[in-house]
PDB file of C-alpha atoms in Angstrom:
ATOM      1  CA  MET T   1    -116.077 -97.559 -46.285  1.00 42.00           C
ATOM      2  CA  THR T   2    -118.462 -94.505 -46.981  1.00 40.00           C
ATOM      3  CA  MET T   3    -118.458 -91.458 -44.645  1.00 41.00           C
ATOM      4  CA  LYS T   4    -122.127 -91.622 -44.352  1.00 40.00           C
ATOM      5  CA  PHE T   5    -121.992 -95.320 -43.109  1.00 41.00           C
ATOM      6  CA  THR T   6    -119.147 -94.199 -40.802  1.00 42.00           C
ATOM      7  CA  ILE T   7    -121.127 -91.478 -39.294  1.00 41.00           C
ATOM      8  CA  LEU T   8    -124.367 -93.686 -38.848  1.00 41.00           C
ATOM      9  CA  ALA T   9    -122.298 -96.350 -37.491  1.00 42.00           C
ATOM     10  CA  THR T  10    -120.493 -93.847 -34.872  1.00 42.00           C
ATOM     11  CA  LEU T  11    -123.948 -92.295 -34.013  1.00 40.00           C
ATOM     12  CA  LEU T  12    -125.371 -95.774 -33.331  1.00 41.00           C
ATOM     13  CA  SER T  13    -122.180 -97.332 -31.621  1.00 40.00           C
ATOM     14  CA  THR T  14    -122.024 -97.509 -27.793  1.00 36.00           C
ATOM     15  CA  ALA T  15    -118.650 -97.706 -26.143  1.00 37.00           C
ATOM     16  CA  ALA T  16    -117.926-100.941 -24.086  1.00 35.00           C
ATOM     17  CA  ALA T  17    -117.546-100.635 -20.569  1.00 33.00           C
ATOM     18  CA  PHE T  18    -116.800-103.368 -18.196  1.00 32.00           C
ATOM     19  CA  ALA T  19    -118.681-105.493 -15.426  1.00 32.00           C
ATOM     20  CA  PRO T  20    -117.440-105.650 -11.753  1.00 33.00           C
ATOM     21  CA  THR T  21    -115.378-108.164 -10.300  1.00 33.00           C
ATOM     22  CA  PRO T  22    -114.673-109.200  -6.851  1.00 34.00           C
ATOM     23  CA  SER T  23    -111.955-107.334  -5.345  1.00 38.00           C
ATOM     24  CA  ASN T  24    -110.551-105.417  -2.179  1.00 40.00           C
ATOM     25  CA  SER T  25    -112.852-102.253  -2.112  1.00 39.00           C
ATOM     26  CA  ARG T  26    -112.027-100.910   1.130  1.00 43.00           C
ATOM     27  CA  VAL T  27    -110.356 -97.234   0.950  1.00 45.00           C
ATOM     28  CA  SER T  28    -109.242 -95.186   3.694  1.00 46.00           C
ATOM     29  CA  THR T  29    -111.118 -91.889   4.302  1.00 44.00           C
ATOM     30  CA  SER T  30    -107.862 -89.982   3.538  1.00 46.00           C
ATOM     31  CA  VAL T  31    -107.791 -91.567  -0.054  1.00 48.00           C
ATOM     32  CA  ARG T  32    -111.623 -90.784  -0.702  1.00 54.00           C
ATOM     33  CA  ALA T  33    -111.059 -87.112  -0.828  1.00 56.00           C
ATOM     34  CA  GLU T  34    -108.036 -87.812  -3.385  1.00 65.00           C
ATOM     35  CA  LEU T  35    -110.377 -89.881  -5.331  1.00 84.00           C
ATOM     36  CA  ASN T  36    -112.698 -87.096  -6.109  1.00 89.00           C
ATOM     37  CA  GLY T  37    -115.670 -88.566  -3.960  1.00 89.00           C
ATOM     38  CA  TRP T  38    -115.365 -92.198  -5.561  1.00 91.00           C
ATOM     39  CA  VAL T  39    -115.209 -94.999  -3.258  1.00 90.00           C
ATOM     40  CA  PRO T  40    -114.400 -98.565  -5.335  1.00 90.00           C
ATOM     41  CA  ASP T  41    -117.611-100.536  -4.816  1.00 87.00           C
ATOM     42  CA  GLU T  42    -117.327-104.130  -5.936  1.00 87.00           C
ATOM     43  CA  SER T  43    -121.228-104.488  -5.917  1.00 85.00           C
ATOM     44  CA  LYS T  44    -121.659-101.743  -8.692  1.00 83.00           C
ATOM     45  CA  PHE T  45    -120.908-101.781 -12.617  1.00 82.00           C
ATOM     46  CA  ALA T  46    -117.423-100.808 -12.953  1.00 85.00           C
ATOM     47  CA  PHE T  47    -116.769-100.818  -9.285  1.00 88.00           C
ATOM     48  CA  GLY T  48    -118.860 -97.632  -9.425  1.00 87.00           C
ATOM     49  CA  LEU T  49    -116.608 -95.460 -11.858  1.00 90.00           C
ATOM     50  CA  PRO T  50    -118.817 -92.910 -13.906  1.00 91.00           C
ATOM     51  CA  GLY T  51    -119.221 -93.500 -17.551  1.00 89.00           C
ATOM     52  CA  ALA T  52    -122.319 -95.640 -17.679  1.00 84.00           C
ATOM     53  CA  ILE T  53    -125.648 -94.558 -19.272  1.00 84.00           C
ATOM     54  CA  PRO T  54    -129.283 -95.666 -20.191  1.00 84.00           C
ATOM     55  CA  PRO T  55    -129.740 -98.226 -21.307  1.00 85.00           C
ATOM     56  CA  PHE T  56    -126.636 -99.927 -19.985  1.00 82.00           C
ATOM     57  CA  GLU T  57    -126.724 -98.581 -16.297  1.00 77.00           C
ATOM     58  CA  ASP T  58    -126.132-102.105 -14.991  1.00 75.00           C
ATOM     59  CA  GLY T  59    -122.942-103.021 -17.328  1.00 74.00           C
ATOM     60  CA  PHE T  60    -121.990-103.648 -20.992  1.00 79.00           C
ATOM     61  CA  ASP T  61    -119.589-106.213 -21.250  1.00 81.00           C
ATOM     62  CA  PRO T  62    -120.472-108.726 -24.031  1.00 86.00           C
ATOM     63  CA  LEU T  63    -116.961-109.895 -24.851  1.00 84.00           C
ATOM     64  CA  GLY T  64    -116.534-110.756 -20.989  1.00 76.00           C
ATOM     65  CA  LEU T  65    -113.340-108.597 -20.787  1.00 81.00           C
ATOM     66  CA  ALA T  66    -113.980-107.964 -17.110  1.00 72.00           C
ATOM     67  CA  THR T  67    -114.311-111.383 -15.895  1.00 72.00           C
ATOM     68  CA  GLY T  68    -111.734-111.863 -12.998  1.00 75.00           C
ATOM     69  CA  THR T  69    -110.496-108.088 -13.361  1.00 84.00           C
ATOM     70  CA  PRO T  70    -109.139-106.641 -10.230  1.00 91.00           C
ATOM     71  CA  LEU T  71    -109.771-103.242  -9.229  1.00 92.00           C
ATOM     72  CA  SER T  72    -106.272-102.213  -9.958  1.00 92.00           C
ATOM     73  CA  THR T  73    -106.720-103.162 -13.661  1.00 92.00           C
ATOM     74  CA  MET T  74    -109.997-101.633 -14.023  1.00 92.00           C
ATOM     75  CA  LYS T  75    -108.598 -98.219 -13.034  1.00 94.00           C
ATOM     76  CA  GLN T  76    -105.510 -98.845 -15.542  1.00 94.00           C
ATOM     77  CA  TRP T  77    -108.268 -99.675 -18.391  1.00 94.00           C
ATOM     78  CA  ARG T  78    -110.498 -96.235 -17.218  1.00 94.00           C
ATOM     79  CA  GLU T  79    -107.057 -94.226 -17.287  1.00 96.00           C
ATOM     80  CA  ALA T  80    -106.303 -95.691 -20.736  1.00 95.00           C
ATOM     81  CA  GLU T  81    -109.914 -94.956 -21.795  1.00 95.00           C
ATOM     82  CA  VAL T  82    -109.964 -91.306 -20.653  1.00 97.00           C
ATOM     83  CA  GLN T  83    -106.701 -90.317 -22.230  1.00 96.00           C
ATOM     84  CA  HIS T  84    -107.523 -91.852 -25.453  1.00 97.00           C
ATOM     85  CA  GLY T  85    -110.837 -90.116 -25.621  1.00 97.00           C
ATOM     86  CA  ARG T  86    -109.111 -86.964 -24.999  1.00 97.00           C
ATOM     87  CA  VAL T  87    -106.657 -87.415 -27.802  1.00 96.00           C
ATOM     88  CA  ALA T  88    -109.284 -88.638 -30.105  1.00 97.00           C
ATOM     89  CA  MET T  89    -111.515 -85.313 -29.283  1.00 98.00           C
ATOM     90  CA  LEU T  90    -108.547 -83.314 -30.426  1.00 96.00           C
ATOM     91  CA  ALA T  91    -108.102 -85.392 -33.289  1.00 96.00           C
ATOM     92  CA  ALA T  92    -111.653 -85.260 -34.525  1.00 97.00           C
ATOM     93  CA  VAL T  93    -111.736 -81.443 -34.219  1.00 96.00           C
ATOM     94  CA  GLY T  94    -108.516 -80.888 -35.845  1.00 94.00           C
ATOM     95  CA  MET T  95    -109.255 -82.745 -38.865  1.00 95.00           C
ATOM     96  CA  LEU T  96    -112.352 -81.028 -39.484  1.00 94.00           C
ATOM     97  CA  VAL T  97    -110.904 -77.594 -38.705  1.00 94.00           C
ATOM     98  CA  THR T  98    -107.797 -77.959 -40.676  1.00 93.00           C
ATOM     99  CA  GLU T  99    -109.573 -79.323 -44.041  1.00 94.00           C
ATOM    100  CA  GLU T 100    -111.472 -77.655 -46.781  1.00 91.00           C
ATOM    101  CA  PRO T 101    -113.458 -75.661 -46.485  1.00 92.00           C
ATOM    102  CA  ILE T 102    -112.138 -74.196 -43.094  1.00 91.00           C
ATOM    103  CA  GLU T 103    -108.718 -74.808 -43.556  1.00 90.00           C
ATOM    104  CA  TYR T 104    -107.448 -73.054 -40.124  1.00 89.00           C
ATOM    105  CA  HIS T 105    -103.933 -73.986 -39.622  1.00 86.00           C
ATOM    106  CA  PRO T 106    -102.705 -72.256 -36.243  1.00 81.00           C
ATOM    107  CA  LEU T 107     -98.932 -73.488 -36.650  1.00 77.00           C
ATOM    108  CA  PHE T 108     -98.471 -72.282 -40.421  1.00 78.00           C
ATOM    109  CA  GLU T 109     -99.865 -70.488 -43.109  1.00 74.00           C
ATOM    110  CA  ALA T 110    -101.693 -72.337 -45.855  1.00 71.00           C
ATOM    111  CA  PHE T 111    -104.513 -69.667 -46.694  1.00 71.00           C
ATOM    112  CA  ASN T 112    -103.521 -69.751 -50.391  1.00 74.00           C
ATOM    113  CA  LYS T 113    -104.230 -73.365 -51.238  1.00 81.00           C
ATOM    114  CA  ASP T 114    -105.545 -76.369 -50.036  1.00 89.00           C
ATOM    115  CA  ILE T 115    -103.135 -78.882 -48.680  1.00 91.00           C
ATOM    116  CA  GLY T 116    -105.066 -81.888 -48.791  1.00 92.00           C
ATOM    117  CA  PRO T 117    -106.491 -84.557 -46.347  1.00 95.00           C
ATOM    118  CA  ALA T 118    -105.363 -84.119 -42.485  1.00 94.00           C
ATOM    119  CA  ILE T 119    -103.796 -87.405 -42.490  1.00 95.00           C
ATOM    120  CA  ARG T 120    -100.584 -86.013 -44.381  1.00 93.00           C
ATOM    121  CA  HIS T 121    -100.353 -82.670 -42.763  1.00 93.00           C
ATOM    122  CA  LEU T 122     -97.535 -83.869 -40.390  1.00 91.00           C
ATOM    123  CA  ASP T 123     -95.699 -85.180 -43.399  1.00 93.00           C
ATOM    124  CA  GLU T 124     -95.942 -82.031 -45.303  1.00 91.00           C
ATOM    125  CA  VAL T 125     -94.712 -80.188 -42.045  1.00 90.00           C
ATOM    126  CA  ASP T 126     -91.913 -82.496 -41.606  1.00 92.00           C
ATOM    127  CA  ALA T 127     -90.801 -82.161 -45.339  1.00 92.00           C
ATOM    128  CA  VAL T 128     -90.684 -78.445 -44.601  1.00 89.00           C
ATOM    129  CA  SER T 129     -89.320 -78.037 -41.041  1.00 90.00           C
ATOM    130  CA  PRO T 130     -88.279 -81.445 -39.948  1.00 88.00           C
ATOM    131  CA  PHE T 131     -87.232 -79.905 -36.658  1.00 92.00           C
ATOM    132  CA  PHE T 132     -90.948 -79.291 -35.818  1.00 91.00           C
ATOM    133  CA  LEU T 133     -91.424 -83.223 -35.072  1.00 91.00           C
ATOM    134  CA  THR T 134     -88.706 -83.327 -32.807  1.00 93.00           C
ATOM    135  CA  PHE T 135     -90.216 -80.263 -30.725  1.00 94.00           C
ATOM    136  CA  LEU T 136     -93.764 -81.879 -31.008  1.00 93.00           C
ATOM    137  CA  THR T 137     -92.288 -85.320 -29.621  1.00 95.00           C
ATOM    138  CA  ILE T 138     -90.514 -83.243 -26.661  1.00 97.00           C
ATOM    139  CA  ALA T 139     -93.904 -81.667 -25.927  1.00 95.00           C
ATOM    140  CA  ILE T 140     -95.713 -84.814 -25.920  1.00 95.00           C
ATOM    141  CA  GLY T 141     -93.192 -86.507 -23.603  1.00 96.00           C
ATOM    142  CA  SER T 142     -93.198 -83.855 -21.306  1.00 96.00           C
ATOM    143  CA  VAL T 143     -96.997 -84.060 -20.868  1.00 94.00           C
ATOM    144  CA  GLU T 144     -96.839 -87.788 -20.502  1.00 95.00           C
ATOM    145  CA  TRP T 145     -93.989 -87.314 -18.054  1.00 95.00           C
ATOM    146  CA  ASN T 146     -96.031 -85.276 -15.945  1.00 93.00           C
ATOM    147  CA  ARG T 147     -98.944 -87.709 -15.944  1.00 94.00           C
ATOM    148  CA  ALA T 148     -96.569 -90.544 -15.061  1.00 93.00           C
ATOM    149  CA  LEU T 149     -95.375 -88.776 -11.912  1.00 93.00           C
ATOM    150  CA  ARG T 150     -98.745 -87.704 -10.839  1.00 93.00           C
ATOM    151  CA  GLY T 151    -100.452 -90.988 -11.402  1.00 94.00           C
ATOM    152  CA  PHE T 152     -97.946 -94.047 -11.779  1.00 93.00           C
ATOM    153  CA  SER T 153     -96.351 -95.920  -8.816  1.00 91.00           C
ATOM    154  CA  LYS T 154     -92.783 -95.929  -8.632  1.00 88.00           C
ATOM    155  CA  PRO T 155     -91.062 -98.912 -10.001  1.00 85.00           C
ATOM    156  CA  GLU T 156     -89.759-100.189  -6.252  1.00 82.00           C
ATOM    157  CA  GLY T 157     -91.000-103.298  -4.035  1.00 79.00           C
ATOM    158  CA  GLU T 158     -93.987-105.257  -5.369  1.00 80.00           C
ATOM    159  CA  PHE T 159     -94.536-103.400  -8.790  1.00 81.00           C
ATOM    160  CA  ALA T 160     -96.805-104.032 -11.707  1.00 82.00           C
ATOM    161  CA  PHE T 161     -96.399-102.639 -15.078  1.00 83.00           C
ATOM    162  CA  GLN T 162     -98.345 -99.383 -15.222  1.00 85.00           C
ATOM    163  CA  GLN T 163     -99.414 -99.419 -11.552  1.00 91.00           C
ATOM    164  CA  LEU T 164    -101.368 -96.627 -10.744  1.00 93.00           C
ATOM    165  CA  LYS T 165    -101.146 -94.780  -6.980  1.00 92.00           C
ATOM    166  CA  ASP T 166    -103.826 -95.792  -4.580  1.00 91.00           C
ATOM    167  CA  ASN T 167    -104.871 -92.048  -4.030  1.00 91.00           C
ATOM    168  CA  TYR T 168    -104.807 -91.343  -7.892  1.00 94.00           C
ATOM    169  CA  TYR T 169    -108.171 -90.995  -9.771  1.00 95.00           C
ATOM    170  CA  PRO T 170    -107.974 -92.302 -13.502  1.00 94.00           C
ATOM    171  CA  GLY T 171    -107.681 -89.294 -15.688  1.00 94.00           C
ATOM    172  CA  ASP T 172    -107.232 -86.693 -12.985  1.00 94.00           C
ATOM    173  CA  VAL T 173    -103.951 -85.224 -14.120  1.00 92.00           C
ATOM    174  CA  GLY T 174    -104.427 -81.926 -12.349  1.00 90.00           C
ATOM    175  CA  PHE T 175    -104.797 -79.597 -15.412  1.00 90.00           C
ATOM    176  CA  ASP T 176    -107.451 -77.349 -15.067  1.00 92.00           C
ATOM    177  CA  PRO T 177    -106.369 -73.818 -16.050  1.00 92.00           C
ATOM    178  CA  LEU T 178    -110.160 -72.637 -16.256  1.00 93.00           C
ATOM    179  CA  ASN T 179    -111.232 -74.141 -12.832  1.00 92.00           C
ATOM    180  CA  LEU T 180    -114.010 -76.033 -14.011  1.00 91.00           C
ATOM    181  CA  LYS T 181    -113.777 -79.078 -12.348  1.00 92.00           C
ATOM    182  CA  PRO T 182    -116.592 -79.394  -9.867  1.00 92.00           C
ATOM    183  CA  THR T 183    -115.990 -79.869  -5.952  1.00 90.00           C
ATOM    184  CA  ASP T 184    -119.061 -82.020  -5.621  1.00 92.00           C
ATOM    185  CA  ALA T 185    -118.705 -85.639  -6.064  1.00 92.00           C
ATOM    186  CA  ASP T 186    -122.075 -85.950  -7.872  1.00 92.00           C
ATOM    187  CA  GLU T 187    -121.357 -83.088 -10.098  1.00 94.00           C
ATOM    188  CA  PHE T 188    -117.968 -84.557 -10.783  1.00 94.00           C
ATOM    189  CA  ALA T 189    -119.139 -87.836 -11.900  1.00 93.00           C
ATOM    190  CA  THR T 190    -121.838 -86.158 -14.068  1.00 94.00           C
ATOM    191  CA  MET T 191    -119.266 -84.280 -15.779  1.00 95.00           C
ATOM    192  CA  GLN T 192    -116.852 -87.076 -16.019  1.00 95.00           C
ATOM    193  CA  THR T 193    -119.648 -89.349 -17.657  1.00 94.00           C
ATOM    194  CA  LYS T 194    -119.969 -86.498 -20.450  1.00 95.00           C
ATOM    195  CA  GLU T 195    -116.228 -86.594 -21.155  1.00 96.00           C
ATOM    196  CA  LEU T 196    -116.456 -90.505 -21.380  1.00 95.00           C
ATOM    197  CA  GLN T 197    -119.295 -90.327 -23.642  1.00 94.00           C
ATOM    198  CA  ASN T 198    -117.550 -87.482 -25.755  1.00 97.00           C
ATOM    199  CA  GLY T 199    -114.210 -89.105 -25.923  1.00 97.00           C
ATOM    200  CA  ARG T 200    -115.967 -92.529 -26.802  1.00 95.00           C
ATOM    201  CA  LEU T 201    -117.625 -91.094 -29.627  1.00 97.00           C
ATOM    202  CA  ALA T 202    -114.576 -89.300 -30.709  1.00 98.00           C
ATOM    203  CA  MET T 203    -112.261 -92.304 -30.931  1.00 98.00           C
ATOM    204  CA  LEU T 204    -115.129 -93.936 -33.255  1.00 97.00           C
ATOM    205  CA  GLY T 205    -115.285 -90.784 -35.157  1.00 97.00           C
ATOM    206  CA  ALA T 206    -111.861 -90.047 -35.410  1.00 97.00           C
ATOM    207  CA  ALA T 207    -111.101 -93.744 -36.690  1.00 97.00           C
ATOM    208  CA  GLY T 208    -113.810 -93.297 -39.175  1.00 97.00           C
ATOM    209  CA  MET T 209    -112.427 -90.474 -40.747  1.00 97.00           C
ATOM    210  CA  ILE T 210    -108.842 -91.513 -40.834  1.00 97.00           C
ATOM    211  CA  ALA T 211    -110.025 -95.087 -42.497  1.00 97.00           C
ATOM    212  CA  GLN T 212    -111.931 -92.837 -45.035  1.00 96.00           C
ATOM    213  CA  GLU T 213    -109.029 -90.627 -46.112  1.00 96.00           C
ATOM    214  CA  LEU T 214    -106.943 -93.737 -46.097  1.00 95.00           C
ATOM    215  CA  VAL T 215    -109.273 -95.332 -48.528  1.00 95.00           C
ATOM    216  CA  ASN T 216    -109.452 -92.353 -51.277  1.00 92.00           C
ATOM    217  CA  GLY T 217    -107.196 -89.593 -49.951  1.00 92.00           C
ATOM    218  CA  LYS T 218    -110.015 -86.876 -49.946  1.00 94.00           C
ATOM    219  CA  GLU T 219    -110.998 -84.692 -47.439  1.00 96.00           C
ATOM    220  CA  ILE T 220    -114.150 -85.338 -44.924  1.00 96.00           C
ATOM    221  CA  PHE T 221    -116.236 -82.468 -46.225  1.00 96.00           C
ATOM    222  CA  VAL T 222    -115.355 -83.157 -49.928  1.00 95.00           C
ATOM    223  CA  ASN T 223    -116.509 -87.015 -48.934  1.00 93.00           C
ATOM    224  CA  LEU T 224    -119.430 -85.638 -47.548  1.00 94.00           C
ATOM    225  CA  GLY T 225    -120.291 -83.580 -50.616  1.00 94.00           C
ATOM    226  CA  LEU T 226    -120.126 -80.276 -48.522  1.00 95.00           C
ATOM    227  CA  ALA T 227    -117.047 -78.770 -50.047  1.00 94.00           C
ATOM    228  CA  THR T 228    -115.362 -78.479 -53.535  1.00 93.00           C
ATOM    229  CA  ASP T 229    -112.188 -80.776 -54.050  1.00 92.00           C
ATOM    230  CA  ARG T 230    -109.630 -78.266 -55.317  1.00 91.00           C
ATOM    231  CA  PHE T 231    -106.520 -80.151 -53.620  1.00 91.00           C
ATOM    232  CA  ASP T 232    -103.604 -80.498 -56.093  1.00 90.00           C
ATOM    233  CA  PRO T 233    -101.135 -83.094 -54.986  1.00 90.00           C
ATOM    234  CA  SER T 234     -98.475 -81.407 -57.196  1.00 89.00           C
ATOM    235  CA  SER T 235     -98.334 -78.096 -54.938  1.00 87.00           C
ATOM    236  CA  VAL T 236     -97.309 -79.993 -51.699  1.00 87.00           C
ATOM    237  CA  PRO T 237     -93.640 -81.176 -50.995  1.00 87.00           C
ATOM    238  CA  ILE T 238     -94.432 -84.803 -50.558  1.00 89.00           C
ATOM    239  CA  GLN T 239     -95.713 -87.829 -52.987  1.00 85.00           C
ATOM    240  CA  PHE T 240     -99.459 -88.471 -52.400  1.00 80.00           C
TER     241      PHE T 240
END
């Protein structure tokens, strides 16, 4: 796989969504406000969830994954898609920023040498400061714990695995330090559609970049011919 092929495939790809299936779409008025103005509608694409863009406004589900899928499962899929898209956007930006020629490492100093492809950076950090991964695991766990408390139902009564609360909108974990979330339902839907499209693109892009670096062990801009390969594997504390 070459980076040119990966980028071309990424730009031409359209993320899959799901066609609506029959389900109970009645939601109380009190819940509607909690769902950011979205009211599940079984007659619309993906129960009316944002995320569809031309030319697939009426649904894109070539594998029929949504056949017989209830609303609760659709919400779980959207929750997973939003969260994975956010992680992928961070990953895609992080890989490009921390590699040659930019090489910005906010957590440690590496200005005096090229430390190689991003897929091995955590290995290098772990070799020098093994407690860092413990701290990172705790940090990620605390974020996921907050998401679970906010969006997931308690395991009691008639409970299904990864069951979301009725008044939880997929992806809305309550983190908005810059107060960017629109109060208008239509504006919110537009913003989430943009987030979903960027997240879908980032998932494809990050996967392509990781695959490329696994193939030949070279950094992204080096593969593109935009940076000089000055990485010396013997200068880092792990085996390449």
